[in-house]
Amino acid sequence: MNFRTVLPGFSGGMRLVVIDDEAAAEIGVKPLDRVVVKKNGRETVAIVTVAKQLPRNVVALYDEVAAVLGAREGDEVFIEPAEPPRSLKYIRERL
C-alpha cells in the first residue's frame, strides 16, 4: 500500500513507523509487527506502531527509517508486511 511520508523528527534508537490503525488492519499488520518500507529501490524493515489521529494514507517515519530510505516530507513510500524472523519459528518449536 502506498503512503505519503511525514517526518516528525522522532528518534527511538530503532526503526519505527507510525500508521493509522485502519490502514494497518487493511495491510494486515498490528502493533509491533514488522513491515518492509520501500522507496526508489531502497528498503528497510521497521516495527509498526499505530495511531488513530493520522490520515489513512500517511505514515510517520522515525529518523532512523527516513535516513535509510533518504525520505523527505511528502515522499511516497510503499509498505507491506514483512516475513516473521526465522528465529521465531525455532522459539515456537522449542515451546
Coordinates of C-alpha atoms in Angstrom, one line a residue:
M1 CA 0.0 0.0 0.0
N2 CA 1.3 3.5 -0.8
F3 CA 1.7 6.1 1.9
R4 CA 2.8 9.8 1.9
T5 CA 5.6 10.4 4.5
V6 CA 5.6 12.7 7.4
L7 CA 8.8 13.3 9.3
P8 CA 8.0 14.3 12.9
G9 CA 11.7 14.3 13.9
F10 CA 11.4 11.4 16.4
S11 CA 14.4 9.2 17.1
G12 CA 13.8 6.0 19.0
G13 CA 17.0 4.2 18.6
M14 CA 15.3 1.6 16.3
R15 CA 13.4 1.6 13.0
L16 CA 9.8 2.5 13.7
V17 CA 6.9 3.7 11.6
V18 CA 3.5 5.0 12.7
I19 CA 0.5 4.4 10.6
D20 CA -3.3 4.8 11.0
D21 CA -5.0 1.8 12.8
E22 CA -7.4 1.3 9.9
A23 CA -4.6 1.3 7.3
A24 CA -2.7 -1.2 9.5
A25 CA -5.6 -3.5 9.5
E26 CA -6.0 -3.1 5.7
I27 CA -2.5 -4.3 5.0
G28 CA -2.7 -7.0 7.7
V29 CA -0.4 -5.7 10.4
K30 CA -0.9 -4.9 14.1
P31 CA 1.3 -3.0 16.6
L32 CA 4.8 -4.4 16.9
D33 CA 4.6 -6.4 13.6
R34 CA 7.4 -5.8 11.1
V35 CA 6.8 -4.2 7.7
V36 CA 9.0 -3.6 4.7
V37 CA 9.2 0.1 3.7
K38 CA 10.3 0.8 0.1
K39 CA 11.2 4.0 -1.7
N40 CA 13.0 4.3 -5.1
G41 CA 14.8 0.9 -4.9
R42 CA 15.8 1.3 -1.2
E43 CA 14.1 -0.7 1.5
T44 CA 14.3 -1.4 5.2
V45 CA 12.4 -3.4 7.8
A46 CA 10.6 -1.4 10.5
I47 CA 8.4 -2.0 13.5
V48 CA 4.8 -0.8 13.3
T49 CA 3.1 1.5 15.9
V50 CA -0.4 2.7 15.2
A51 CA -2.3 5.9 15.8
K52 CA -5.9 7.0 15.3
Q53 CA -5.1 10.6 14.5
L54 CA -3.2 10.1 11.3
P55 CA -4.9 10.2 7.9
R56 CA -5.1 6.7 6.3
N57 CA -2.6 7.5 3.5
V58 CA 0.1 9.0 5.8
V59 CA 3.0 7.3 7.5
A60 CA 5.2 8.9 10.1
L61 CA 8.8 7.8 9.7
Y62 CA 11.2 7.9 12.6
D63 CA 14.6 9.4 11.8
E64 CA 16.3 6.0 11.5
V65 CA 13.9 4.9 8.8
A66 CA 14.0 8.2 6.9
A67 CA 17.8 8.1 6.9
V68 CA 18.0 4.6 5.4
L69 CA 15.4 5.5 2.7
G70 CA 16.6 9.0 2.0
A71 CA 13.0 10.1 2.6
R72 CA 11.8 13.6 2.8
E73 CA 8.5 15.1 4.0
G74 CA 5.7 14.3 1.4
D75 CA 7.6 11.5 -0.4
E76 CA 5.7 8.4 -1.4
V77 CA 6.7 5.0 0.1
F78 CA 5.3 1.5 -0.3
I79 CA 4.7 -0.6 2.8
E80 CA 3.9 -4.3 3.0
P81 CA 4.0 -6.9 5.8
A82 CA 7.4 -8.5 6.4
E83 CA 8.1 -12.2 6.9
P84 CA 8.4 -13.1 10.6
P85 CA 12.1 -13.6 11.7
R86 CA 13.3 -17.2 11.3
S87 CA 14.3 -17.2 15.0
L88 CA 10.6 -17.0 15.9
K89 CA 10.0 -20.4 14.2
Y90 CA 12.7 -22.0 16.3
I91 CA 11.5 -20.5 19.5
R92 CA 7.9 -21.8 18.9
E93 CA 9.3 -25.2 18.1
R94 CA 11.1 -25.3 21.5
L95 CA 8.0 -24.3 23.4

